[in-house]
């Protein structure tokens, strides 16, 4: 039997005159279509034969599953040769066996598909597990070299400096009166600190701090900035007739060469969200160790980071509980992506439910680079009975004082913790740089036997 045979049409090989197997198949098609008889075939003259056209090799069913079966292979498995005669024997005598083998092959294919589906499901679970391990790893055990922005190549750090090339970010900082007037008042109210001093302004931006220092009595101010904004700063300095005192240099403080060996004062507005975000303090410490003269000072000289508990069920409902039911669909898996992202925003004073607790104090004249990564135990004294999340405040940017562009950094808990007024909420916070991006942070909370790592990037 061949692939081209029509149902109910078998031809005895002895009646056929074709010389090979394919001619036999063609003949099997020819007979029923043209109502040929044995007598008509025996009277054929030499020359062109009616079954020579390849049209007689077309299958009756274009997608006939039987065409997918290799008859020779099946017959070889039975220990027979795949000659035309054995093929017909195989088809005639072992059709049941072939069907069984075909069914077995189909079952194996189905089992393979099921196994592949299970493997894909396991791979997805493994991916989620890996993500969880990365996000919730005990970063306190991190090993390897300390991540520092001083080690970043210019192309790796280009996005950071490019973000400070746009005027809008400088406008926001200059309009932050708490920030800008604090620097101005410190310098203007302490002229004896700056009189006849050499001052280095790290990350000078528009040059506002450099000009404050010049007006406060400095004899030379050197401003350094890698972003393109420094070209506007040069125009600003000239517009205020301060070019004789203020010198501006474009470049990274780690790469430029200053026109003087030592400076008396280093000023910088290096603070970021959560104080340490963007790791600009790394550059200030580099400048301090390389350029600050003995007896000199870095300003600001002292900073603190504090924690405070927050009870805001409305915020938790809109940010976290929202995913429990989204237009009738369960999306709880989104919480695993939403919760680890720290939120920077202004807190409402009425949502604060504890006294602040200092978790880190930094002396900019003495701190080392390694101390910018730390772990600290904390104890929050609860002042209101409610559910809480945890957020940070810094002494000058906290929710108890006037709003600043630094705002507050909020760490939302996946499940609120019920607290009572008068009790203490104890935990541990660990702060580490992201080794792949030293300007971003991993912040891990150990709270009531639960650990959650947040990213600030």
Coordinates of C-alpha atoms in Angstrom, one line a residue:
X1 CA 0.0 0.0 0.0
X2 CA 1.3 3.5 -0.8
X3 CA 0.5 7.0 0.2
X4 CA -1.2 7.7 -3.0
X5 CA -3.7 4.8 -2.9
X6 CA -7.4 5.8 -2.7
X7 CA -9.6 4.1 -0.2
X8 CA -11.1 0.8 -1.6
X9 CA -8.7 0.7 -4.6
X10 CA -6.0 -2.0 -4.5
X11 CA -4.2 -3.1 -7.6
X12 CA -2.5 -6.4 -8.1
X13 CA 1.2 -5.9 -8.8
X14 CA 1.1 -8.7 -11.5
X15 CA -1.3 -6.6 -13.7
X16 CA 0.8 -3.5 -13.6
X17 CA 3.5 -2.8 -16.1
X18 CA 5.3 0.2 -14.4
X19 CA 8.9 -0.4 -13.7
X20 CA 9.3 1.1 -10.2
X21 CA 7.4 1.7 -7.0
X22 CA 6.4 5.3 -7.8
X23 CA 4.9 4.2 -11.1
X24 CA 2.8 1.7 -9.2
X25 CA 1.5 4.5 -7.0
X26 CA 0.6 6.6 -10.1
X27 CA -1.2 3.6 -11.6
X28 CA -3.2 3.2 -8.4
X29 CA -4.5 6.7 -9.0
X30 CA -5.1 6.3 -12.7
X31 CA -7.3 3.2 -12.6
X32 CA -10.3 4.6 -10.5
X33 CA -10.1 8.1 -12.1
X34 CA -10.2 6.7 -15.7
X35 CA -12.1 3.5 -15.2
X36 CA -9.2 1.5 -16.7
X37 CA -9.5 -2.3 -17.0
X38 CA -6.8 -5.0 -17.1
X39 CA -7.7 -5.5 -20.8
X40 CA -7.1 -1.9 -21.7
X41 CA -3.8 -1.9 -19.9
X42 CA -2.6 -5.0 -21.7
X43 CA -3.3 -3.4 -25.1
X44 CA -1.1 -0.3 -24.4
X45 CA 1.5 0.2 -27.1
X46 CA 5.1 1.2 -26.5
X47 CA 5.8 4.9 -26.0
X48 CA 4.3 7.4 -23.5
X49 CA 2.3 5.7 -20.7
X50 CA -0.8 7.3 -19.3
X51 CA 0.5 7.3 -15.7
X52 CA 3.8 9.0 -16.2
X53 CA 2.5 12.5 -15.1
X54 CA 3.4 13.5 -11.5
X55 CA -0.2 14.6 -11.0
X56 CA -0.9 11.0 -10.1
X57 CA 1.4 11.3 -7.0
X58 CA -0.9 13.8 -5.3
X59 CA -2.5 12.5 -2.0
X60 CA -6.2 12.2 -1.7
X61 CA -6.0 14.2 1.6
X62 CA -3.5 17.1 1.6
X63 CA -2.9 16.8 5.4
X64 CA -3.3 13.0 5.6
X65 CA -1.6 11.9 8.9
X66 CA -0.6 8.7 7.1
X67 CA 1.9 10.8 5.1
X68 CA 3.7 11.7 8.3
X69 CA 4.6 8.0 8.9
X70 CA 7.9 6.7 7.7
X71 CA 6.9 3.2 6.4
X72 CA 10.5 2.2 5.8
X73 CA 11.4 3.0 9.4
X74 CA 8.5 1.1 10.7
X75 CA 9.3 -1.9 8.6
X76 CA 13.0 -1.8 9.6
X77 CA 11.9 -1.9 13.2
X78 CA 10.2 -5.1 12.3
X79 CA 13.4 -6.5 10.8
X80 CA 12.2 -6.3 7.2
X81 CA 13.5 -4.5 4.1
X82 CA 11.5 -1.6 2.7
X83 CA 11.1 -3.0 -0.8
X84 CA 7.8 -2.3 -2.7
X85 CA 6.6 -5.8 -1.8
X86 CA 7.6 -5.6 1.9
X87 CA 6.0 -2.1 2.0
X88 CA 2.7 -3.6 0.8
X89 CA 3.1 -6.5 3.2
X90 CA 3.7 -4.0 6.0
X91 CA 0.7 -2.0 5.0
X92 CA -1.6 -5.0 4.6
X93 CA -0.5 -7.2 7.4
X94 CA 0.6 -4.8 10.0
X95 CA -1.8 -1.8 9.7
X96 CA -2.9 -2.4 13.3
X97 CA 0.7 -2.3 14.4
X98 CA 1.4 0.9 12.6
X99 CA -1.7 2.5 14.1
X100 CA -0.5 1.5 17.5
X101 CA 2.9 2.9 16.8
X102 CA 1.4 6.1 15.5
X103 CA -0.8 6.4 18.6
X104 CA 2.3 5.7 20.8
X105 CA 4.2 8.5 19.0
X106 CA 1.3 10.9 19.5
X107 CA 1.2 10.0 23.2
X108 CA 4.9 10.6 23.5
X109 CA 4.5 14.0 21.8
X110 CA 1.7 14.9 24.2
X111 CA 3.7 13.8 27.2
X112 CA 6.7 15.9 25.9
X113 CA 4.4 18.9 25.6
X114 CA 3.2 18.4 29.1
X115 CA 6.7 18.0 30.4
X116 CA 7.7 21.2 28.6
X117 CA 4.8 23.1 30.1
X118 CA 5.9 21.9 33.6
X119 CA 9.5 22.9 32.9
X120 CA 8.3 26.4 31.8
X121 CA 6.3 26.7 34.9
X122 CA 9.2 25.6 37.1
X123 CA 11.4 28.1 35.2
X124 CA 9.0 30.9 36.0
X125 CA 8.9 29.9 39.7
X126 CA 12.7 29.8 39.7
X127 CA 12.8 33.3 38.2
X128 CA 10.5 34.6 40.9
X129 CA 12.6 32.9 43.6
X130 CA 15.8 34.5 42.2
X131 CA 14.1 37.9 42.2
X132 CA 13.1 37.4 45.8
X133 CA 16.6 36.3 46.8
X134 CA 18.1 39.4 45.2
X135 CA 15.6 41.8 46.7
X136 CA 15.5 40.2 50.1
X137 CA 19.1 39.1 50.4
X138 CA 20.9 39.9 53.6
X139 CA 22.9 42.8 52.2
X140 CA 24.6 43.0 55.6
X141 CA 26.7 40.0 54.4
X142 CA 27.8 41.7 51.2
X143 CA 31.4 41.0 50.3
X144 CA 33.7 42.3 47.6
X145 CA 35.0 45.8 46.9
X146 CA 33.1 48.8 48.2
X147 CA 31.1 50.4 45.5
X148 CA 32.1 54.0 45.0
X149 CA 31.2 56.6 42.4
X150 CA 34.9 57.4 42.1
X151 CA 35.4 54.1 40.3
X152 CA 32.7 54.8 37.6
X153 CA 33.9 55.6 34.1
X154 CA 32.6 58.7 32.5
X155 CA 30.3 56.7 30.1
X156 CA 28.9 54.8 33.1
X157 CA 28.1 58.0 34.9
X158 CA 26.9 60.0 31.9
X159 CA 23.2 59.7 32.7
X160 CA 23.7 61.1 36.2
X161 CA 25.5 64.3 35.1
X162 CA 23.2 64.7 32.1
X163 CA 20.3 65.0 34.5
X164 CA 21.9 68.0 36.0
X165 CA 22.3 69.7 32.7
X166 CA 18.7 70.7 32.6
X167 CA 17.7 74.0 34.1
X168 CA 14.5 72.7 35.8
X169 CA 16.3 70.7 38.5
X170 CA 18.4 73.7 39.4
X171 CA 15.3 75.9 39.4
X172 CA 13.7 73.5 41.9
X173 CA 16.7 73.5 44.2
X174 CA 17.1 77.3 44.0
X175 CA 13.4 77.8 44.8
X176 CA 13.8 75.5 47.9
X177 CA 14.1 78.3 50.4
X178 CA 14.9 76.1 53.3
X179 CA 17.9 74.6 51.5
X180 CA 19.2 77.7 49.8
X181 CA 18.7 80.2 52.6
X182 CA 20.3 77.8 55.1
X183 CA 23.5 77.8 53.1
X184 CA 23.3 81.6 52.6
X185 CA 22.7 82.4 56.2
X186 CA 25.5 80.1 57.4
X187 CA 28.0 81.9 55.2
X188 CA 26.7 85.4 55.6
X189 CA 26.3 85.1 59.4
X190 CA 29.8 83.6 59.8
X191 CA 32.1 85.8 57.7
X192 CA 35.0 85.1 60.0
X193 CA 34.9 81.5 58.8
X194 CA 35.3 82.5 55.1
X195 CA 37.3 85.7 55.3
X196 CA 40.4 85.4 53.0
X197 CA 39.9 81.6 52.7
X198 CA 40.3 79.4 49.7
X199 CA 37.0 77.5 49.1
X200 CA 36.2 74.5 46.9
X201 CA 32.6 74.0 45.8
X202 CA 32.1 70.4 44.8
X203 CA 29.3 70.0 42.3
X204 CA 28.7 73.8 42.0
X205 CA 25.8 73.7 39.6
X206 CA 24.6 77.2 38.9
X207 CA 27.4 78.5 41.2
X208 CA 25.1 79.8 43.9
X209 CA 27.2 78.5 46.8
X210 CA 30.4 79.7 45.2
X211 CA 28.9 83.2 45.0
X212 CA 27.7 83.1 48.6
X213 CA 31.2 82.2 49.7
X214 CA 32.7 85.0 47.6
X215 CA 30.3 87.5 49.1
X216 CA 31.1 86.1 52.6
X217 CA 34.8 87.2 52.1
X218 CA 36.6 84.2 50.5
X219 CA 39.6 85.3 48.5
X220 CA 39.4 82.4 46.0
X221 CA 36.5 80.1 45.2
X222 CA 36.9 77.1 42.9
X223 CA 33.7 75.5 41.6
X224 CA 33.8 72.1 39.9
X225 CA 31.0 70.4 38.0
X226 CA 30.8 67.8 35.3
X227 CA 27.4 68.8 33.9
X228 CA 26.8 71.2 31.1
X229 CA 25.1 73.7 33.4
X230 CA 28.6 75.0 34.3
X231 CA 28.6 77.0 31.1
X232 CA 25.6 79.0 32.3
X233 CA 27.3 79.2 35.7
X234 CA 30.3 81.0 34.0
X235 CA 27.9 83.6 32.5
X236 CA 26.2 84.0 35.9
X237 CA 29.5 84.6 37.7
X238 CA 30.5 87.2 35.1
X239 CA 27.1 88.9 35.3
X240 CA 27.7 89.4 39.0
X241 CA 31.3 90.7 38.5
X242 CA 32.7 87.8 40.6
X243 CA 35.0 86.3 38.0
X244 CA 38.0 87.8 39.8
X245 CA 37.2 85.5 42.8
X246 CA 35.3 82.6 41.4
X247 CA 36.9 80.1 39.1
X248 CA 34.8 77.4 37.5
X249 CA 36.2 74.1 36.1
X250 CA 34.2 71.6 34.1
X251 CA 34.9 67.9 35.0
X252 CA 34.6 65.3 37.7
X253 CA 36.4 66.3 41.0
X254 CA 38.1 62.9 40.8
X255 CA 39.7 63.7 37.4
X256 CA 40.3 67.5 37.2
X257 CA 43.5 69.2 38.3
X258 CA 42.9 72.2 40.6
X259 CA 45.0 75.4 40.1
X260 CA 46.0 75.2 43.8
X261 CA 47.2 72.3 46.0
X262 CA 45.2 72.8 49.1
X263 CA 41.9 74.6 50.1
X264 CA 40.7 75.8 53.5
X265 CA 37.0 75.0 53.1
X266 CA 35.0 72.6 51.1
X267 CA 31.3 73.4 50.6
X268 CA 28.8 71.2 48.7
X269 CA 25.1 70.6 48.4
X270 CA 25.6 66.9 48.1
X271 CA 22.6 65.6 50.0
X272 CA 20.1 63.4 48.1
X273 CA 16.9 61.5 49.0
X274 CA 17.5 59.5 52.2
X275 CA 20.5 61.8 52.6
X276 CA 22.8 59.3 50.8
X277 CA 21.0 58.7 47.5
X278 CA 23.2 59.6 44.4
X279 CA 26.4 59.0 46.6
X280 CA 27.7 62.5 45.9
X281 CA 29.2 62.5 49.4
X282 CA 31.7 60.0 48.0
X283 CA 33.1 62.8 45.8
X284 CA 33.2 65.3 48.7
X285 CA 35.2 62.8 50.8
X286 CA 37.6 62.3 47.8
X287 CA 38.1 66.0 47.6
X288 CA 38.5 66.3 51.4
X289 CA 41.2 63.6 51.5
X290 CA 43.1 65.1 48.5
X291 CA 42.7 68.9 48.8
X292 CA 41.6 69.9 52.3
X293 CA 44.4 71.7 54.3
X294 CA 45.2 70.7 57.9
X295 CA 42.7 72.5 60.1
X296 CA 40.3 73.0 57.2
X297 CA 36.6 72.0 57.3
X298 CA 33.8 70.6 55.2
X299 CA 30.4 72.2 55.3
X300 CA 27.8 71.0 56.0
X301 CA 29.8 69.3 58.7
X302 CA 27.2 67.2 60.5
X303 CA 24.1 65.3 59.3
X304 CA 21.7 62.8 60.7
X305 CA 19.2 60.3 59.4
X306 CA 16.1 59.5 61.4
X307 CA 13.2 57.1 61.2
X308 CA 9.6 57.7 62.2
X309 CA 6.6 55.5 62.1
X310 CA 3.6 56.5 59.9
X311 CA 0.0 55.4 60.1
X312 CA -1.8 56.2 56.8
X313 CA -4.3 53.5 55.9
X314 CA -5.6 55.6 53.0
X315 CA -2.1 55.6 51.4
X316 CA -1.7 51.9 52.1
X317 CA -5.1 51.1 50.5
X318 CA -4.2 53.1 47.3
X319 CA -0.7 51.8 46.9
X320 CA -0.7 48.2 48.2
X321 CA -4.2 46.9 49.0
X322 CA -5.3 48.2 45.6
X323 CA -3.7 45.1 43.9
X324 CA -6.0 42.7 45.8
X325 CA -8.8 43.4 43.4
X326 CA -8.4 45.4 40.2
X327 CA -11.7 45.6 38.3
X328 CA -12.5 42.1 39.6
X329 CA -9.1 40.6 38.9
X330 CA -6.6 39.4 41.4
X331 CA -3.2 41.1 41.0
X332 CA -1.6 40.4 44.3
X333 CA 1.6 39.3 42.5
X334 CA 2.2 43.0 41.7
X335 CA 2.8 43.7 45.3
X336 CA 6.2 41.9 45.0
X337 CA 7.2 44.6 42.5
X338 CA 5.5 47.6 44.2
X339 CA 6.5 47.1 47.8
X340 CA 10.3 47.1 47.3
X341 CA 10.3 50.5 45.6
X342 CA 10.8 53.3 48.1
X343 CA 8.5 56.3 47.7
X344 CA 9.7 59.9 47.8
X345 CA 7.0 62.3 48.8
X346 CA 5.8 64.8 51.4
X347 CA 4.2 63.2 54.4
X348 CA 1.2 64.7 56.2
X349 CA 2.1 65.6 59.8
X350 CA -1.1 64.1 61.1
X351 CA 0.0 60.6 59.9
X352 CA 3.1 60.6 62.1
X353 CA 2.6 58.1 64.9
X354 CA 6.0 57.9 66.7
X355 CA 8.9 60.0 67.9
X356 CA 11.8 60.1 65.5
X357 CA 14.8 57.8 66.1
X358 CA 18.2 58.7 64.8
X359 CA 19.8 55.8 62.9
X360 CA 23.0 57.4 61.7
X361 CA 25.0 60.5 62.4
X362 CA 27.6 61.6 59.9
X363 CA 30.6 63.9 60.7
X364 CA 31.7 65.0 57.2
X365 CA 35.2 65.9 58.5
X366 CA 35.9 62.5 59.9
X367 CA 33.6 59.9 58.2
X368 CA 35.2 57.3 55.9
X369 CA 33.7 55.9 52.7
X370 CA 33.0 52.5 54.2
X371 CA 30.9 54.1 57.0
X372 CA 28.4 55.3 54.4
X373 CA 27.1 51.7 54.4
X374 CA 25.9 50.8 57.8
X375 CA 23.4 48.8 59.9
X376 CA 21.7 50.2 62.9
X377 CA 19.1 49.0 65.5
X378 CA 16.2 51.4 66.1
X379 CA 13.4 51.8 68.6
X380 CA 10.3 53.8 67.7
X381 CA 8.2 55.1 70.6
X382 CA 4.6 54.9 69.4
X383 CA 2.4 57.9 70.1
X384 CA -0.8 56.8 68.5
X385 CA -2.8 53.5 68.3
X386 CA -3.2 52.5 64.6
X387 CA -1.5 50.6 61.8
X388 CA 1.9 51.8 60.7
X389 CA 4.4 51.9 57.8
X390 CA 8.0 53.1 58.2
X391 CA 9.6 56.2 56.7
X392 CA 12.7 58.2 57.1
X393 CA 13.1 61.9 58.0
X394 CA 16.3 63.9 58.2
X395 CA 16.6 66.6 60.8
X396 CA 16.3 69.5 58.3
X397 CA 13.9 67.8 55.8
X398 CA 11.6 66.0 58.2
X399 CA 7.9 66.0 58.1
X400 CA 7.8 68.2 61.2
X401 CA 9.5 71.2 59.5
X402 CA 9.0 73.2 56.3
X403 CA 8.8 71.2 53.0
X404 CA 12.0 70.8 51.0
X405 CA 12.8 69.4 47.6
X406 CA 14.2 66.3 49.4
X407 CA 10.7 65.5 50.8
X408 CA 10.7 62.3 52.8
X409 CA 11.5 58.7 51.8
X410 CA 8.7 56.3 52.6
X411 CA 9.0 52.5 53.0
X412 CA 5.5 50.9 52.7
X413 CA 4.9 47.7 54.5
X414 CA 3.1 44.9 52.6
X415 CA 1.0 44.3 55.7
X416 CA 0.5 47.1 58.2
X417 CA 1.6 46.4 61.8
X418 CA -1.0 47.2 64.5
X419 CA 0.6 49.3 67.3
X420 CA -0.6 50.9 70.5
X421 CA 0.3 54.2 72.0
X422 CA 3.1 53.9 74.5
X423 CA 4.7 50.7 73.1
X424 CA 8.0 50.5 71.3
X425 CA 8.5 49.2 67.8
X426 CA 12.0 47.7 67.5
X427 CA 13.9 46.7 64.4
X428 CA 17.1 47.0 62.4
X429 CA 17.9 48.9 59.3
X430 CA 20.8 48.1 56.9
X431 CA 21.9 50.5 54.2
X432 CA 24.1 49.3 51.3
X433 CA 25.0 50.7 47.9
X434 CA 23.9 48.8 44.8
X435 CA 27.1 47.3 43.6
X436 CA 26.0 47.6 39.9
X437 CA 25.0 51.3 40.4
X438 CA 26.8 52.9 43.4
X439 CA 24.5 55.9 43.2
X440 CA 21.5 53.9 44.2
X441 CA 20.8 52.2 47.5
X442 CA 19.4 49.0 49.0
X443 CA 17.7 49.6 52.3
X444 CA 16.7 46.5 54.3
X445 CA 14.3 46.5 57.4
X446 CA 14.2 43.7 59.9
X447 CA 10.9 44.2 61.7
X448 CA 8.9 41.8 63.8
X449 CA 10.7 38.7 62.4
X450 CA 10.1 39.9 58.8
X451 CA 12.7 41.2 56.4
X452 CA 12.1 43.5 53.4
X453 CA 14.6 45.1 51.1
X454 CA 13.7 48.4 49.3
X455 CA 15.5 50.0 46.4
X456 CA 16.1 53.7 46.0
X457 CA 17.1 54.4 42.4

